[in-house]
PDB file of C-alpha atoms in Angstrom:
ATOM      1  CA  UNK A  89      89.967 -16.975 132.752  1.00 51.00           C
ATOM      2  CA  UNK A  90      89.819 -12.976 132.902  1.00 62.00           C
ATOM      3  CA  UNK A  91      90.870 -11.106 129.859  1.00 62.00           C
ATOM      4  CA  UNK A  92      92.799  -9.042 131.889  1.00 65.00           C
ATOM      5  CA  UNK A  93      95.011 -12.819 132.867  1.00 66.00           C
ATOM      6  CA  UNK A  94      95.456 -13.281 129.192  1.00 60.00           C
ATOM      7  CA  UNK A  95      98.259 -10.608 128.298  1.00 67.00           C
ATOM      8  CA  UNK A  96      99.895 -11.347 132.097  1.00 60.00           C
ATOM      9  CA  UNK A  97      99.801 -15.131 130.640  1.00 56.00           C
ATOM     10  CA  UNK A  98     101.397 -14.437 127.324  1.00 59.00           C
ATOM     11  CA  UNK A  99     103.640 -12.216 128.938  1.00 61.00           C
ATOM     12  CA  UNK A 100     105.100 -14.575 131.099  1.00 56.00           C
ATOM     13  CA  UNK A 101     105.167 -16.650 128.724  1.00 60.00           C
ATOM     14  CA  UNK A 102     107.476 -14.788 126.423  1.00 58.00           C
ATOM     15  CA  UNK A 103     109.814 -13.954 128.899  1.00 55.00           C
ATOM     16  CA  UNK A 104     109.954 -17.538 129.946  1.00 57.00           C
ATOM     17  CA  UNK A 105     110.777 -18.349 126.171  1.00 58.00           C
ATOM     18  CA  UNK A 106     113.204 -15.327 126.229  1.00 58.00           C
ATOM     19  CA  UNK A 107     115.185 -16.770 129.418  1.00 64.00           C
ATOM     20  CA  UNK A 108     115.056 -20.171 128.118  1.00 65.00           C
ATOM     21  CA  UNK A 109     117.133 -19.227 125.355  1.00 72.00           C
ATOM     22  CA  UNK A 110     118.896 -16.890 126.767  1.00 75.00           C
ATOM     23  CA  UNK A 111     120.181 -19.551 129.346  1.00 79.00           C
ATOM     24  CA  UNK A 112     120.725 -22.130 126.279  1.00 80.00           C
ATOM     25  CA  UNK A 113     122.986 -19.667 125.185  1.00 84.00           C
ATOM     26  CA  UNK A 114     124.752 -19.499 128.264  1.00 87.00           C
ATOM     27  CA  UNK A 115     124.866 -23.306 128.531  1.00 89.00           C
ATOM     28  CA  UNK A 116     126.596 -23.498 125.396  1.00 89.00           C
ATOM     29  CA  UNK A 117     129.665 -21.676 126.892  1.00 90.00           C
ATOM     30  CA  UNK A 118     129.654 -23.445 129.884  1.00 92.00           C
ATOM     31  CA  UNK A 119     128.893 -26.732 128.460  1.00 92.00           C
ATOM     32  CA  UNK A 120     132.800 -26.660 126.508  1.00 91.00           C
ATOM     33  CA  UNK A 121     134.430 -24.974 129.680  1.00 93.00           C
ATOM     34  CA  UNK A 122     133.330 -27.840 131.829  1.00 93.00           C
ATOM     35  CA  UNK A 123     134.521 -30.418 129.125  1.00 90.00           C
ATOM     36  CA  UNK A 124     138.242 -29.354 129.608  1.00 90.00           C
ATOM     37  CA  UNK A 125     137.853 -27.649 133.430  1.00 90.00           C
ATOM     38  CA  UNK A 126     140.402 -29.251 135.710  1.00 91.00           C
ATOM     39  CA  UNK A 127     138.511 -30.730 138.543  1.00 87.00           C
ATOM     40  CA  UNK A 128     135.266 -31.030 136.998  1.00 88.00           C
ATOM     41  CA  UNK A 129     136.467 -32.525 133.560  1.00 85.00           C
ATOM     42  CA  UNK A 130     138.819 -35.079 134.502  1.00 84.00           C
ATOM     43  CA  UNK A 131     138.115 -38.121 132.453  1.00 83.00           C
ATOM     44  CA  UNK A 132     137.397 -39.881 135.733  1.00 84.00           C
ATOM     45  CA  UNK A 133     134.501 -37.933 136.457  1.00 86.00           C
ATOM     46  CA  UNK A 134     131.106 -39.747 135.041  1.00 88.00           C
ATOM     47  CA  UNK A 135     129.319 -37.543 132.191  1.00 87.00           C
ATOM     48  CA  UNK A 136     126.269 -37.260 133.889  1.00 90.00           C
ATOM     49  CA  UNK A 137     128.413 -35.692 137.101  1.00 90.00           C
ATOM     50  CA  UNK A 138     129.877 -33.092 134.490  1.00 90.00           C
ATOM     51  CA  UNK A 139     126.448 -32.351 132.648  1.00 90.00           C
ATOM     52  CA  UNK A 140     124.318 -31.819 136.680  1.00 92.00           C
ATOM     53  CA  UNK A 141     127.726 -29.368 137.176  1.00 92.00           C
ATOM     54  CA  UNK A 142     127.088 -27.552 133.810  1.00 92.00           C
ATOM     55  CA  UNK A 143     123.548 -27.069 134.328  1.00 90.00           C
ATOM     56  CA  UNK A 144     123.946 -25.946 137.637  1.00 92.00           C
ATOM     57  CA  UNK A 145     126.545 -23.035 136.644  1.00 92.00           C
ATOM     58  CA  UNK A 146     124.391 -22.465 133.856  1.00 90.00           C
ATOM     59  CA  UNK A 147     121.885 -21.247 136.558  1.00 89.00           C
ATOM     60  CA  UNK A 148     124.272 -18.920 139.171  1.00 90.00           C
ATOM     61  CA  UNK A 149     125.491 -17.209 136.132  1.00 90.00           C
ATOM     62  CA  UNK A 150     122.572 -17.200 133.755  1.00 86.00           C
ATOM     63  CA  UNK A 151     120.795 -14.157 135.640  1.00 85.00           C
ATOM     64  CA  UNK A 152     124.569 -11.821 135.903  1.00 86.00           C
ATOM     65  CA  UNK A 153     124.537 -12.563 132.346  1.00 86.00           C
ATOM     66  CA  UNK A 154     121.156 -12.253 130.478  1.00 76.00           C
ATOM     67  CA  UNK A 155     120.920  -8.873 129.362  1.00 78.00           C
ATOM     68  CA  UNK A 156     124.295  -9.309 127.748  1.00 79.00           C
ATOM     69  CA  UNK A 157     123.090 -12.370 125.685  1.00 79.00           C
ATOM     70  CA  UNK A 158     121.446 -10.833 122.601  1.00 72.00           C
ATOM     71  CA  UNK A 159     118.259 -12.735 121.015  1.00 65.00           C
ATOM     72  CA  UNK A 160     119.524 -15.739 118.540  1.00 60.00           C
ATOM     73  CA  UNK A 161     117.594 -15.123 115.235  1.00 58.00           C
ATOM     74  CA  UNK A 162     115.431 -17.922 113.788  1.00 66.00           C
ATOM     75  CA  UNK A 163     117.652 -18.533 110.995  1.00 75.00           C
ATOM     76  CA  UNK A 164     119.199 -21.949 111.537  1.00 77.00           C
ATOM     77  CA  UNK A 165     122.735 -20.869 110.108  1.00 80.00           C
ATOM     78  CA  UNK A 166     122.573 -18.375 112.934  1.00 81.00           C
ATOM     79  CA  UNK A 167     121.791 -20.350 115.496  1.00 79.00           C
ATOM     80  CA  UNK A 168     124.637 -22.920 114.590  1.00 83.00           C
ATOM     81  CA  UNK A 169     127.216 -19.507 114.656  1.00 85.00           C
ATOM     82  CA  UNK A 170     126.577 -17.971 117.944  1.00 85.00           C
ATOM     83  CA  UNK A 171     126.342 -21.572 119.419  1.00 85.00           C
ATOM     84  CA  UNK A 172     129.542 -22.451 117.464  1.00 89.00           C
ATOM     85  CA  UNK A 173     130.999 -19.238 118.816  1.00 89.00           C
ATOM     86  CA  UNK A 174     130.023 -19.875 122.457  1.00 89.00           C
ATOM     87  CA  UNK A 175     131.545 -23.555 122.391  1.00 90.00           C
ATOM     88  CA  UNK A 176     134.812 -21.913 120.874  1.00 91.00           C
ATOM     89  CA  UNK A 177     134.923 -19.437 123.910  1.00 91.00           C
ATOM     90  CA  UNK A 178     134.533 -21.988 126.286  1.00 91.00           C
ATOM     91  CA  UNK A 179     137.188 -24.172 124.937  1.00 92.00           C
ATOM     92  CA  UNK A 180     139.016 -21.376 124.815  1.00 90.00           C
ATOM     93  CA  UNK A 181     138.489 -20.213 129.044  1.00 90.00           C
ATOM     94  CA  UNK A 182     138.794 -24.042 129.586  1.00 91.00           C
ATOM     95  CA  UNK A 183     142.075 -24.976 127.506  1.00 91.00           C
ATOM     96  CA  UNK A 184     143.624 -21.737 129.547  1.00 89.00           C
ATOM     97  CA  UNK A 185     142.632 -23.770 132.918  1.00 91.00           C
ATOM     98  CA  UNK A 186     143.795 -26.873 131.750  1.00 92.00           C
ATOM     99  CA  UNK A 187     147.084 -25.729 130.797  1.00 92.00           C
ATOM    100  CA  UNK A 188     148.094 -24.959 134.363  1.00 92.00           C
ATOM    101  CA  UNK A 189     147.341 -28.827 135.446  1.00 93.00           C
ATOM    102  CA  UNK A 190     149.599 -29.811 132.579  1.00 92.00           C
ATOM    103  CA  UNK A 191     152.364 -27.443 134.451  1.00 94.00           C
ATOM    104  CA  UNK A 192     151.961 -30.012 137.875  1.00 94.00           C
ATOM    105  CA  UNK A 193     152.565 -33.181 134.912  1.00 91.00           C
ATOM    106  CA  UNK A 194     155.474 -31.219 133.833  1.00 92.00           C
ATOM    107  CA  UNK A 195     157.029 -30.580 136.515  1.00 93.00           C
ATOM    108  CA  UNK A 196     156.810 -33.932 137.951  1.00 90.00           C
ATOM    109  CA  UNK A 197     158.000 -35.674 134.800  1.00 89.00           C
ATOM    110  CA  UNK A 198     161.176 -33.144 134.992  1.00 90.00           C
ATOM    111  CA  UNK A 199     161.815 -34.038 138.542  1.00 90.00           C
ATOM    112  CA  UNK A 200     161.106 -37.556 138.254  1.00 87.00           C
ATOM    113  CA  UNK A 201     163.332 -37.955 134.998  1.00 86.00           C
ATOM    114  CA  UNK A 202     165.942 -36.011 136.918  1.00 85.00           C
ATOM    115  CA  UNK A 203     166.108 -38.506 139.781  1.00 83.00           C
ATOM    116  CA  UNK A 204     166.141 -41.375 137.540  1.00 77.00           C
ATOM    117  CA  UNK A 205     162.377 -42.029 139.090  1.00 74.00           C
ATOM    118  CA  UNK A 206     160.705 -41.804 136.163  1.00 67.00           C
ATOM    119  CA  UNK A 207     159.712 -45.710 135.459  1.00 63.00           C
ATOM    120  CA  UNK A 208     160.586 -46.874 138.406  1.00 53.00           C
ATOM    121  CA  UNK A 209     157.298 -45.535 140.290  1.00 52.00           C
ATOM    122  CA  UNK A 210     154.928 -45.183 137.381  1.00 50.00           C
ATOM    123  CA  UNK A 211     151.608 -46.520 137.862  1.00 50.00           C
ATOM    124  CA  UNK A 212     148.912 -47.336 134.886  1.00 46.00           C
ATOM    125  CA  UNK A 213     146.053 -44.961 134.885  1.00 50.00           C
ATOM    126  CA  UNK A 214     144.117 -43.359 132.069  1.00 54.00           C
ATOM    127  CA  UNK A 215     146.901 -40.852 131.311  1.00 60.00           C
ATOM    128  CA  UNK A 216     150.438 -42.998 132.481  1.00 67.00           C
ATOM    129  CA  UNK A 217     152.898 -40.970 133.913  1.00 78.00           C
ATOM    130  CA  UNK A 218     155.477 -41.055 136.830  1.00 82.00           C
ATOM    131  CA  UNK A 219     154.081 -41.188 140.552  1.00 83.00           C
ATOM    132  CA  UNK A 220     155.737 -37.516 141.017  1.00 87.00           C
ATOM    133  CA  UNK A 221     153.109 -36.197 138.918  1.00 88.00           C
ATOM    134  CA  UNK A 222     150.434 -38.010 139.966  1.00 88.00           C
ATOM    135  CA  UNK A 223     151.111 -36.933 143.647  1.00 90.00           C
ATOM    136  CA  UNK A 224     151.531 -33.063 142.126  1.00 93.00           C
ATOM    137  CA  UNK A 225     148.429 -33.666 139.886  1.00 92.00           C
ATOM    138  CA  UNK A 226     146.307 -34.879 142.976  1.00 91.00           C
ATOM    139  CA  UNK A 227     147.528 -32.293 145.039  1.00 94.00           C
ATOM    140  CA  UNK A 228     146.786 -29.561 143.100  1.00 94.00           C
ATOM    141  CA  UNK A 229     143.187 -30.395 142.226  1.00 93.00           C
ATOM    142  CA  UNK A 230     142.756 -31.053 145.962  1.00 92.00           C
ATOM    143  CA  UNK A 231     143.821 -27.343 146.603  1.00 94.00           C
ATOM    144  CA  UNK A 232     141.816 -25.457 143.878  1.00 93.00           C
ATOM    145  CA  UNK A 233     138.902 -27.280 145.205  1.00 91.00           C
ATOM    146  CA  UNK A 234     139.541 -26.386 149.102  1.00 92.00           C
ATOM    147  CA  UNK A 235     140.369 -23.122 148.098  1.00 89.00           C
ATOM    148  CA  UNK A 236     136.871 -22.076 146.194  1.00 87.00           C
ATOM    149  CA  UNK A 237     136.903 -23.118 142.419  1.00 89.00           C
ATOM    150  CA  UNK A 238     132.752 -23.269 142.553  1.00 88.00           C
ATOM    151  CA  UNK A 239     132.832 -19.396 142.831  1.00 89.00           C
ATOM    152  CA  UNK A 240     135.844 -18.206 141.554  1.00 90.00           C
ATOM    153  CA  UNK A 241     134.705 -20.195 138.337  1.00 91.00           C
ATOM    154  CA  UNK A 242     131.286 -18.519 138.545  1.00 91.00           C
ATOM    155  CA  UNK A 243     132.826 -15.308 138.340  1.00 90.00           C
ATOM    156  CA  UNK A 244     135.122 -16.266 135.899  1.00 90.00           C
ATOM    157  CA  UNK A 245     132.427 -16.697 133.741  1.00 90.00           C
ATOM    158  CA  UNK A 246     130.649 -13.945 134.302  1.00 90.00           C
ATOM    159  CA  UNK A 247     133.546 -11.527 134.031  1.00 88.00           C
ATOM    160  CA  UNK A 248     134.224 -13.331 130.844  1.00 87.00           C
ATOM    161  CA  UNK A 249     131.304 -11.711 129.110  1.00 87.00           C
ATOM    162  CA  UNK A 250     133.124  -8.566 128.922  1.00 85.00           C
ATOM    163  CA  UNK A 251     135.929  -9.965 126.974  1.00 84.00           C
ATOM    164  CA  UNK A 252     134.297 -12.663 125.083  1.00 86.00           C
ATOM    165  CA  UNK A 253     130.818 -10.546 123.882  1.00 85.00           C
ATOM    166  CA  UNK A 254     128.076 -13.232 123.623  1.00 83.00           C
ATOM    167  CA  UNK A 255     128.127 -14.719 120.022  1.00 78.00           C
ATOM    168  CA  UNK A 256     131.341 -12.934 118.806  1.00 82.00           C
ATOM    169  CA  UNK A 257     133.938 -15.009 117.236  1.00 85.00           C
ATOM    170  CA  UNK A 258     137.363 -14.825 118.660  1.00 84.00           C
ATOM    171  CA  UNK A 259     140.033 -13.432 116.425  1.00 84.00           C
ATOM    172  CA  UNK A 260     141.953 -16.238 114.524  1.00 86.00           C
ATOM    173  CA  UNK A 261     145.588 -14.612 114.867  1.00 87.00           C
ATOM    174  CA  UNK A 262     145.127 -13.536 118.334  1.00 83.00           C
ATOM    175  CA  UNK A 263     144.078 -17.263 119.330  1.00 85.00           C
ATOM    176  CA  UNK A 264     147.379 -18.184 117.995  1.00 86.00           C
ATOM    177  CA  UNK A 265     149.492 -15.434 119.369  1.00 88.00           C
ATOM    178  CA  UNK A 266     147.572 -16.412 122.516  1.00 85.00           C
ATOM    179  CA  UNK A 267     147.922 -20.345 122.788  1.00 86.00           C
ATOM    180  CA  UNK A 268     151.629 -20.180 121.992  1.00 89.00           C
ATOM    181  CA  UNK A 269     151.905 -17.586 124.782  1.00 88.00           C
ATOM    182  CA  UNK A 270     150.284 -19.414 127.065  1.00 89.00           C
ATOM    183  CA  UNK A 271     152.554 -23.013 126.559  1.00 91.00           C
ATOM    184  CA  UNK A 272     155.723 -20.972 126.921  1.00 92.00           C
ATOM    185  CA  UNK A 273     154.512 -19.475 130.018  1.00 91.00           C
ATOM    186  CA  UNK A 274     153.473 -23.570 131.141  1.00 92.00           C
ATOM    187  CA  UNK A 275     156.676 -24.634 130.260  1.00 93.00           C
ATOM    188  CA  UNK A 276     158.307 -21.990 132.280  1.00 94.00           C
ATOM    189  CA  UNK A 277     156.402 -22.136 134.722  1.00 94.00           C
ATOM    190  CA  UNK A 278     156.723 -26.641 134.696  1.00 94.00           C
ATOM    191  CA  UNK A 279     160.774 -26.003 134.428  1.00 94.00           C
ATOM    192  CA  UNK A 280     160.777 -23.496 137.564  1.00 94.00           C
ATOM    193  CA  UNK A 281     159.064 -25.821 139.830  1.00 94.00           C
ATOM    194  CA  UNK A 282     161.392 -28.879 138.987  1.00 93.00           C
ATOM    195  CA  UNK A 283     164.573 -26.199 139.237  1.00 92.00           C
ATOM    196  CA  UNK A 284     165.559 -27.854 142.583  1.00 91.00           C
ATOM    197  CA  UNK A 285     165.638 -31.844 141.065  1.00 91.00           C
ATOM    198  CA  UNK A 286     167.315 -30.345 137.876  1.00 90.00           C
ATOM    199  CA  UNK A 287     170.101 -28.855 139.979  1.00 91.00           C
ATOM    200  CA  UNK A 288     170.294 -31.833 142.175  1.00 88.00           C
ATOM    201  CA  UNK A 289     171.034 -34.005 139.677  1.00 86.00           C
ATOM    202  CA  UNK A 290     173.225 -31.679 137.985  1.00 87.00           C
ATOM    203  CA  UNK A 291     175.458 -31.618 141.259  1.00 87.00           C
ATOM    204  CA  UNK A 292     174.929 -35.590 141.450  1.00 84.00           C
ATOM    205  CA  UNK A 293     176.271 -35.989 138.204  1.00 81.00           C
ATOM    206  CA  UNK A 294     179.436 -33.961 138.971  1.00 86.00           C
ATOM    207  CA  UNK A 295     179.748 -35.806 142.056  1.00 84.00           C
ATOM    208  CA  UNK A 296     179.485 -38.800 140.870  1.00 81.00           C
ATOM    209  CA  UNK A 297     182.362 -37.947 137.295  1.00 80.00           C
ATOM    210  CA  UNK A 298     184.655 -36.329 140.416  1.00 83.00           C
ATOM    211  CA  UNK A 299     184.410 -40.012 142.694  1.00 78.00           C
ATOM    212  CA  UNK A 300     184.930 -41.929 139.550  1.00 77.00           C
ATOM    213  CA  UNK A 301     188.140 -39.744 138.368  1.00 78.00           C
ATOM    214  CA  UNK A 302     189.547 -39.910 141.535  1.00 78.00           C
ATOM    215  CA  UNK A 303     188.748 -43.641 142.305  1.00 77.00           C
ATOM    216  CA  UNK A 304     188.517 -45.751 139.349  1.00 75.00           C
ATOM    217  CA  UNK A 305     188.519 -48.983 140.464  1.00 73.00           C
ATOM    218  CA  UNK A 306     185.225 -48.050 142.822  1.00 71.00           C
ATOM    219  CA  UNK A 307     182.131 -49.082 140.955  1.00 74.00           C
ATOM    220  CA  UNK A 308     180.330 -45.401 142.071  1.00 73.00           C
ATOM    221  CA  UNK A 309     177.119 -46.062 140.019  1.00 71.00           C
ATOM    222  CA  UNK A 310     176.086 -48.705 142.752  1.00 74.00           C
ATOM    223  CA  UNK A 311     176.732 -46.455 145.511  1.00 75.00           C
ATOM    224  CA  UNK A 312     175.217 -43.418 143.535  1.00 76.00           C
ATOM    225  CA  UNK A 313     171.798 -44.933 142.307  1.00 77.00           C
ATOM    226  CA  UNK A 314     170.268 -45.555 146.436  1.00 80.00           C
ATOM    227  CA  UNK A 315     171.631 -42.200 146.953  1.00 81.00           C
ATOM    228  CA  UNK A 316     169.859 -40.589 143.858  1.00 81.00           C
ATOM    229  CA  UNK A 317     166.807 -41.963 145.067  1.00 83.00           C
ATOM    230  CA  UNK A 318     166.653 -41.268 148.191  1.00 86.00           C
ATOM    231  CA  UNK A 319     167.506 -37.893 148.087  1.00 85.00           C
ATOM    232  CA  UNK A 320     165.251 -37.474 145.356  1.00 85.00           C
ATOM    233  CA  UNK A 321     162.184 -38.605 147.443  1.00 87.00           C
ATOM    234  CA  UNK A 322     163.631 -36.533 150.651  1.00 90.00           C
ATOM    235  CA  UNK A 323     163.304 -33.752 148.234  1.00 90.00           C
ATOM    236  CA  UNK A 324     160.355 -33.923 146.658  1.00 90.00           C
ATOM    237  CA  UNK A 325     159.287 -34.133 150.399  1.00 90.00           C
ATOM    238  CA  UNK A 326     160.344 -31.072 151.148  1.00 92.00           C
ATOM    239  CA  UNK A 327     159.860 -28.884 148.303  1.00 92.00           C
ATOM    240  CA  UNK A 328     155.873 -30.152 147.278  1.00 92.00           C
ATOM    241  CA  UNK A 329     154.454 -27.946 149.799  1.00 93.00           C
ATOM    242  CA  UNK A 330     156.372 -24.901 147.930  1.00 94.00           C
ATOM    243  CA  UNK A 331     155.718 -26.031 144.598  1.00 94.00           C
ATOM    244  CA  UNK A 332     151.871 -26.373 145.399  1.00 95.00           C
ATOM    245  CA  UNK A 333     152.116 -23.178 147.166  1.00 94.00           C
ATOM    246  CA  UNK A 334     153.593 -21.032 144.063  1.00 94.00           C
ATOM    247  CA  UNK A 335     151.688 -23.014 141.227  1.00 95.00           C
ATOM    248  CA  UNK A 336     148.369 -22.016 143.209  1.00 94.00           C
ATOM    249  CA  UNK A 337     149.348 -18.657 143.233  1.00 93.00           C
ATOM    250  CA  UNK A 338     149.559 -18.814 139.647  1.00 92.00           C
ATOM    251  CA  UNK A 339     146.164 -20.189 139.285  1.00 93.00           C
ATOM    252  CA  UNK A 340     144.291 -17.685 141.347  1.00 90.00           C
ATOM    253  CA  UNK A 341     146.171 -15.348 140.108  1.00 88.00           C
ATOM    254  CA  UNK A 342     144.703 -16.092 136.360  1.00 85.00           C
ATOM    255  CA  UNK A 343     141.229 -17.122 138.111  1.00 85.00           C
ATOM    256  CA  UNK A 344     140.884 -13.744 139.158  1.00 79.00           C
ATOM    257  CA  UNK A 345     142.279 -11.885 135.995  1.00 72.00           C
ATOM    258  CA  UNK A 346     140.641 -13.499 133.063  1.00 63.00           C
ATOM    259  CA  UNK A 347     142.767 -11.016 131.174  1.00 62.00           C
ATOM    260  CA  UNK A 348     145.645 -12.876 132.072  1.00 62.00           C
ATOM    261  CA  UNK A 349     143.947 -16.040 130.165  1.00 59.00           C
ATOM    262  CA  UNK A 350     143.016 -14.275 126.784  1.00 57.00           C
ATOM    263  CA  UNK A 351     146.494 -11.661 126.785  1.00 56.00           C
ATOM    264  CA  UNK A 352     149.529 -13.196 125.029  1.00 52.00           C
TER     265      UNK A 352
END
């Protein structure tokens, strides 16, 4: 070996110990966002699938990010800060995400209660709730995925950086401010899709009081109920499409703006 190899050799090789923890770093922040991501971290995705996904993020947005990862010192208390900060800002990106796929089980327990659907179609699954939400739910992943998540969640990430410095913690009072801004704005958001079966059965429900004013003796409930749910499936037929099409709006829309995630 040449002398002159020698420094090239232990210059490599403290860059390669610089990027390795460097990229550690970043893993930490992606490691919690994938945990809670929809898509990626449903509960019926294997562990393994979830941890090749991390890693693999880790490494598109490890090299946009390095220089704005700042060496960990040796200290262990250190170490376990920044990485405790990281996995709090992760949480934090992924909990935003999440939130919007709790809108779709919203909104399709609403309509489902609405149209008296609610039991009658539920199905057992690792989180039980009424077949309108599940077909929402399903739909919804389906058209983040088609639509790009890989990338858009890549530069999520990376943009993310500039709000979230590497290894600062978030500010305890703005987390709140921020988490109960962001559940009104679900809630909303769940209540404006289901508008149409909430109306529905509003005007079902006068209907129905009007008949059985008018007409005692007819037993209106038995004619009513086959009515309520059919119309309520002929509906939700007709308005998915729309309520797909406006809830993904919403979800580029705060893909694209990670402002929009961390801003009460």
């Amino acid at each position: 070996m040449t002398p002159d190899l020698l420094p090239a050799l232990a210059e490599l090789i403290a860059w390669a110990q610089g990027w390795g923890v460097a990229s550690g770093m970043v893993f930490a922040r992606i490691g919690a966002f994938f945990a809670l991501l929809p898509a990626f971290g449903e509960r019926v995705v294997p562990a393994r699938v979830r941890l090749i996904a991390a890693l693999a993020m880790t490494v598109v947005v490890a090299p946009a990010v390095g220089d704005r990862v700042p060496t960990v010192p040796g200290t262990p208390v250190t170490a376990a800060l920044f990485l405790g900060a990281e996995t709090l800002i992760g949480l934090t990106l992924a909990i935003g995400l999440r939130l919007m796929i709790m809108v779709l089980q919203m909104a399709g327990t609403k309509a489902a209660q609405a149209t008296s659907l609610a039991q009658a179609f539920g199905g057992a699954g690792v989180d039980p709730q009424p077949a309108f939400s599940q077909v929402l739910v399903m739909a919804g992943l389906a058209a983040i995925v088609v639509s790009g998540l890989p990338e858009n969640l890549a530069a999520l990430l990376v943009l993310s950086y500039d709000i979230f410095p590497s290894g600062a913690w978030p500010d305890p009072a703005a987390l709140a401010r921020w988490g109960t801004a962001r559940v009104a704005h679900a809630f909303a958001l769940a209540f404006t899709l289901a508008a149409p079966f909430v109306i529905g059965s509003g005007l079902y429900n006068l209907a129905l009081g009007a008949i059985n004013r008018a007409m005692p003796q007819l037993m209106v409930a038995f004619i009513g109920a086959p009515a309520l749910t059919l119309g309520g499936l002929v509906l939700m037929l007709i308005s998915a499409p729309l309520m797909i099409g406006v809830w993904l709006s919403a979800f580029t829309t705060m893909l694209s703006d990670p402002a929009l995630m961390v801003q009460p």
